[in-house]
Coordinates of C-alpha atoms and ligand atoms in Angstrom, one line a residue:
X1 CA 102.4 91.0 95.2
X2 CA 100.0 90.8 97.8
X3 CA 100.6 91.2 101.5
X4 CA 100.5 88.6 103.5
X5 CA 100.5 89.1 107.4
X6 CA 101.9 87.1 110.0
X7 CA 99.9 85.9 113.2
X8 CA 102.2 88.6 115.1
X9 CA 101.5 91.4 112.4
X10 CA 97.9 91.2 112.5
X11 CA 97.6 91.6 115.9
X12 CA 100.0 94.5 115.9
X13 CA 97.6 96.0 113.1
X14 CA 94.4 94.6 115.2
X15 CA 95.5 97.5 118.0
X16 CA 95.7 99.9 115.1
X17 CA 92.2 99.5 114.0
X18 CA 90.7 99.3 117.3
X19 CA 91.9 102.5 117.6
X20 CA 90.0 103.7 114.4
X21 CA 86.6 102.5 116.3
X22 CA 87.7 104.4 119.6
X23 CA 88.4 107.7 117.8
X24 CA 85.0 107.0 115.8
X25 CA 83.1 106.5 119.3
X26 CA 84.4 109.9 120.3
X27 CA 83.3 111.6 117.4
X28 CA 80.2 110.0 117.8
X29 CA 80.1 111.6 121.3
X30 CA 79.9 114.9 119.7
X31 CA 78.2 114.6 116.3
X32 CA 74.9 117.1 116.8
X33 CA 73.5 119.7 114.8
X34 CA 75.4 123.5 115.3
X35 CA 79.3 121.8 115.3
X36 CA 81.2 122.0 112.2
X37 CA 83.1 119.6 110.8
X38 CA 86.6 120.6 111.8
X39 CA 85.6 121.0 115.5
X40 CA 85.1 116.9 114.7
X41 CA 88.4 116.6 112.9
X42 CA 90.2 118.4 116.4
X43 CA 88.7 115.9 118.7
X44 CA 89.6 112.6 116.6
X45 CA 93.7 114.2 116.3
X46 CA 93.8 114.8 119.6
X47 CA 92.6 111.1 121.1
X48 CA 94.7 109.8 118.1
X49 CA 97.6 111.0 119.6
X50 CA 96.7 110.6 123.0
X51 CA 97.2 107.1 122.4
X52 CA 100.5 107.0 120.9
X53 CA 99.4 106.9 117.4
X54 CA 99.6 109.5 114.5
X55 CA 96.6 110.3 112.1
X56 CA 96.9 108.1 109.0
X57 CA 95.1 110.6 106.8
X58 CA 96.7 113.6 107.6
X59 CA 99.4 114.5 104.8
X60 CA 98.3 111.3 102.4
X61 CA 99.2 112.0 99.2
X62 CA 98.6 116.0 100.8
X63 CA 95.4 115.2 102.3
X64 CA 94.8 118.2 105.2
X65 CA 93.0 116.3 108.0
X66 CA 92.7 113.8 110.3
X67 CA 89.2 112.5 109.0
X68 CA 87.1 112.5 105.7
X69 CA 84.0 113.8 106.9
X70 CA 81.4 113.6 103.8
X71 CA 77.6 114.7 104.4
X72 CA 74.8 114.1 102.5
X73 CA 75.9 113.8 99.0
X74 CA 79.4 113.3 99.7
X75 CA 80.6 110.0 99.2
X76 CA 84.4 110.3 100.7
X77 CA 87.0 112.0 101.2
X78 CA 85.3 115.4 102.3
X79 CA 87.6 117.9 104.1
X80 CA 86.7 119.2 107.3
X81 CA 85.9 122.3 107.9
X82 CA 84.0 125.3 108.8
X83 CA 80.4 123.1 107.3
X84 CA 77.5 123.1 110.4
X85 CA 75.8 119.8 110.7
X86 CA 71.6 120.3 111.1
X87 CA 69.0 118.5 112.0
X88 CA 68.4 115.6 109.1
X89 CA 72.1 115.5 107.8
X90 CA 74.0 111.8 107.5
X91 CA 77.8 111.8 108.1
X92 CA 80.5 109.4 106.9
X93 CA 83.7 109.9 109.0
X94 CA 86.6 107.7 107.6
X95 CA 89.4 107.7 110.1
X96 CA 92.9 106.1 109.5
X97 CA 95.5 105.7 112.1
X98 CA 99.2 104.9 111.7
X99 CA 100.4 102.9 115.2
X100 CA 103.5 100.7 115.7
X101 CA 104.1 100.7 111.9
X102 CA 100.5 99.4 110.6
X103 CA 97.5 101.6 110.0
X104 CA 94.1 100.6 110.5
X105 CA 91.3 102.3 108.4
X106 CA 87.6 102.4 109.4
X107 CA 84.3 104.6 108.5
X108 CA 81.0 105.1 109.7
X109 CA 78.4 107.0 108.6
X110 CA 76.8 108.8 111.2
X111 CA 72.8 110.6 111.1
X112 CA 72.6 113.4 113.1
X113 CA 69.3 114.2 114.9
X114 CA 66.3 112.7 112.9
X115 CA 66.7 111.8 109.2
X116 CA 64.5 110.8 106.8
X117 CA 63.2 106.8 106.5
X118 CA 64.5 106.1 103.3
X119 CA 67.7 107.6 104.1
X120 CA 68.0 105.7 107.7
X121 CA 67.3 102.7 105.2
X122 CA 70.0 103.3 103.4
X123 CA 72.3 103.7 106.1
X124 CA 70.9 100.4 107.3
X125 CA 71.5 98.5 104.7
X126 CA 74.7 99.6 103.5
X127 CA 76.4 98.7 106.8
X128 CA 74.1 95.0 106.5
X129 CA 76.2 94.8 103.1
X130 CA 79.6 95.1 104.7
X131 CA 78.2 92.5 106.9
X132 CA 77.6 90.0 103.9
X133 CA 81.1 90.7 102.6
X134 CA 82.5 90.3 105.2
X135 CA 81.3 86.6 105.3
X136 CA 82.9 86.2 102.1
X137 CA 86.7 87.0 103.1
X138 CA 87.8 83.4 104.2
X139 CA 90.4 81.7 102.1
X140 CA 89.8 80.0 99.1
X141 CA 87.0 82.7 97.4
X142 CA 87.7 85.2 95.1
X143 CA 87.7 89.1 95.5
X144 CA 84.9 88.7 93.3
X145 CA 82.7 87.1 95.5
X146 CA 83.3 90.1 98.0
X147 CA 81.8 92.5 95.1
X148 CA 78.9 90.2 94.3
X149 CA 77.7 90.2 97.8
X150 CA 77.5 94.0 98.3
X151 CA 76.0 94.7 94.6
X152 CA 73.4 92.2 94.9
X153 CA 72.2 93.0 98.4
X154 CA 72.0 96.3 98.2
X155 CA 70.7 96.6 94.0
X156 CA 67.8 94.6 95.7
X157 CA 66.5 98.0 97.2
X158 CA 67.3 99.9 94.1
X159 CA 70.7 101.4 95.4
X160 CA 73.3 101.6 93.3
X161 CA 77.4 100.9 94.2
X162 CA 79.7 103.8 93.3
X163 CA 82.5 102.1 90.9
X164 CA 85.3 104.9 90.5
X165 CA 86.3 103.9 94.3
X166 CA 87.3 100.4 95.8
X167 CA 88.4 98.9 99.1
X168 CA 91.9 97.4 99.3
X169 CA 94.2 95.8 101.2
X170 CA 95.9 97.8 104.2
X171 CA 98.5 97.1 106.5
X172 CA 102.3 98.7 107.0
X173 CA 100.7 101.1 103.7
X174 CA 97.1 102.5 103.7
X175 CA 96.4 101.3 100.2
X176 CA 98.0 97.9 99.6
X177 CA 96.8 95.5 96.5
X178 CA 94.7 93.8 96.0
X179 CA 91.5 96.5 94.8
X180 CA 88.4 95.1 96.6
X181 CA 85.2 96.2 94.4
X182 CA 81.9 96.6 95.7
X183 CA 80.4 95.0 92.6
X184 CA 82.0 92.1 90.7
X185 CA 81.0 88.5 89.5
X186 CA 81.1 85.4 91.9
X187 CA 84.3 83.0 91.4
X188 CA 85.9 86.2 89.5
X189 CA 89.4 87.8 90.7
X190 CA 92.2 86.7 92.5
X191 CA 91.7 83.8 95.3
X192 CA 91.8 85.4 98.7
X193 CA 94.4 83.4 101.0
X194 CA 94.8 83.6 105.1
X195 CA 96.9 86.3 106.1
X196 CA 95.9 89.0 103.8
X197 CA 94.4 91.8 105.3
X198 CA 91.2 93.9 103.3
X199 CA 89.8 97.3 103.6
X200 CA 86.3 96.5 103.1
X201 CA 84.0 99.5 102.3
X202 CA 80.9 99.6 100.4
X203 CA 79.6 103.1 98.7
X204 CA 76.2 102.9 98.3
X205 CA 73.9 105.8 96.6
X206 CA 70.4 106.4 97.1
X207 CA 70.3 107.6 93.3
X208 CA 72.5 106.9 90.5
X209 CA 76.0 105.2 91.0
X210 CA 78.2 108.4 89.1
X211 CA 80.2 110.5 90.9
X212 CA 81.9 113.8 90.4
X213 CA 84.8 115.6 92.2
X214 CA 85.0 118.7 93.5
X215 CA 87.7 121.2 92.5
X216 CA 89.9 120.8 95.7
X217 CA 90.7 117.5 94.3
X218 CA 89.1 115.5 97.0
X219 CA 85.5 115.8 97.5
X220 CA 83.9 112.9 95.7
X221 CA 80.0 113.8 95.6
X222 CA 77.2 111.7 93.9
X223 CA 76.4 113.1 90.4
X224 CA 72.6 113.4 90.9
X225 CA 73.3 115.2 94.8
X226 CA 70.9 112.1 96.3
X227 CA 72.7 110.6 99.7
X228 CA 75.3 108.5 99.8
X229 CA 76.8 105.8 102.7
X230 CA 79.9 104.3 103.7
X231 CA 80.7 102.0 106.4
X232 CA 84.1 100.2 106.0
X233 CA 86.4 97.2 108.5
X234 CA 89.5 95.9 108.3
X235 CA 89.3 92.1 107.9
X236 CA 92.0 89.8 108.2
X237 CA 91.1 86.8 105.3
X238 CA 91.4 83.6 107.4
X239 CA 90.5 79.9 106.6
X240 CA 86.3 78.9 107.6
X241 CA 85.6 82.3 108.6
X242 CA 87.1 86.1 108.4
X243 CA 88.4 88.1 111.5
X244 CA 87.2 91.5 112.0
X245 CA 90.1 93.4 113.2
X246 CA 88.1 96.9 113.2
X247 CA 84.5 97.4 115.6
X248 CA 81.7 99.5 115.8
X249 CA 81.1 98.3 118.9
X250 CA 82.3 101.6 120.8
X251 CA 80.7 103.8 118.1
X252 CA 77.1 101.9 118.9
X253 CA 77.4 101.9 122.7
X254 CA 77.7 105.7 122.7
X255 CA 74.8 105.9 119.9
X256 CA 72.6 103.7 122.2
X257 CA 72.9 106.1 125.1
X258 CA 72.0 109.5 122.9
Ligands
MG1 MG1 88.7 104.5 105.1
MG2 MG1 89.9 102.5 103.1

């Protein structure tokens, strides 16, 4: 079965996610080279619970931190910790929050300092792709549709989508159904309806699309080491036109002012 979220619930869950952007826009307050990643992990707990709201990472199936920081050639679910950022690195922080019984669930992927062209591309055009998927959750497509937007935007530049790892739907559970692929077929999967409520997040590599874990069980890294990026809403499925429950709008006003 697949959630679906009442008027009331989703703005109950809408406070959750803005709360994902706010903790993001901190981090991005702080993101330079010479910090490590855990120094970044502190800083998003501590605002998370600041605000009345525990991390909704933290303990996940015995994840150890508030965020998944993953540089470079990290896809997700990175763990933080004693890593330095330089000058040239890119950083995908995926924060999850857990408030009044829904969680909301947002990344961005951060540069730090100057990074190369093709890699600012990348960033770029990723984040445009969650953009066109966006514009594909209204009622009455298919999860398919989703997929075919991100896959054929970005394949254009010669990306490639990651496949072992999905978006999905979230609300009082982090991962709810239905999967949400960044590849697929138009008019293929299930038909989205209004109330359900998606994790949207395309993985995008510069190189090839395979992927290998690390041996702490988390770190997912590309299988060629080229970069890798990650944006990711939460988008409530409505009929005419999706609502974006999640913003980077606090993350870019702090970026604008570095
Ligand atoms: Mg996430
Ligand atoms: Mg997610």
């Amino acid at each position: 079965m697949i959630p679906i979220k009442t008027n009331e619930e989703i703005e109950i869950q809408r406070q959750s996610s803005l709360l994902v952007g706010k903790t993001l826009a901190e981090v991005a307050k702080i993101i330079r080279p010479g910090i490590t990643t855990a120094e970044i992990d502190k800083v998003a707990e501590t605002f998370i619970r600041d605000h009345g709201a525990v991390p909704g990472f933290k303990g996940y199936g015995g994840f150890p931190a508030t965020l998944c920081i993953s540089p470079n050639d990290t896809v997700v679910h990175g763990i933080p910790g004693d890593q330095v950022l330089i000058e040239g690195d890119i950083l995908s922080v995926d924060c999850g929050v857990l408030m009044n019984g829904f969680y909301g669930d947002s990344a961005y992927t951060f540069t730090v300092g100057e990074v190369d062209e093709d890699i600012r591309q990348l960033l770029e055009r990723t984040k445009e792709s969650l953009y066109l998927a966006i514009e594909q959750a209204m009622a009455g497509k298919r999860i398919g549709d989703i997929g075919f937007a991100v896959q054929n935007y970005v394949e254009g530049f010669g990306y490639t989508v990651v496949r072992d790892l999905v978006g999905h739907g979230v609300g009082r559970n982090l991962h709810e159904k239905p999967e949400v692929p960044n590849y697929g077929r138009r008019g293929s999967g299930i038909k989205l309806k209004s109330g359900m409520v998606l994790a949207i997040e395309p993985m995008i590599n510069l190189g090839v699309k395979e992927v290998v874990q690390d041996r702490d069980g988390w770190t997912i890294r590309t299988a060629d080491s080229k970069p890798s990026a990650h944006f990711e809403h939460n988008v409530a499925v409505r009929n005419g036109k999706a609502d974006v429950l999640s913003t980077f709008d606090f993350i870019e006003e702090v970026l604008n002012k570095k």
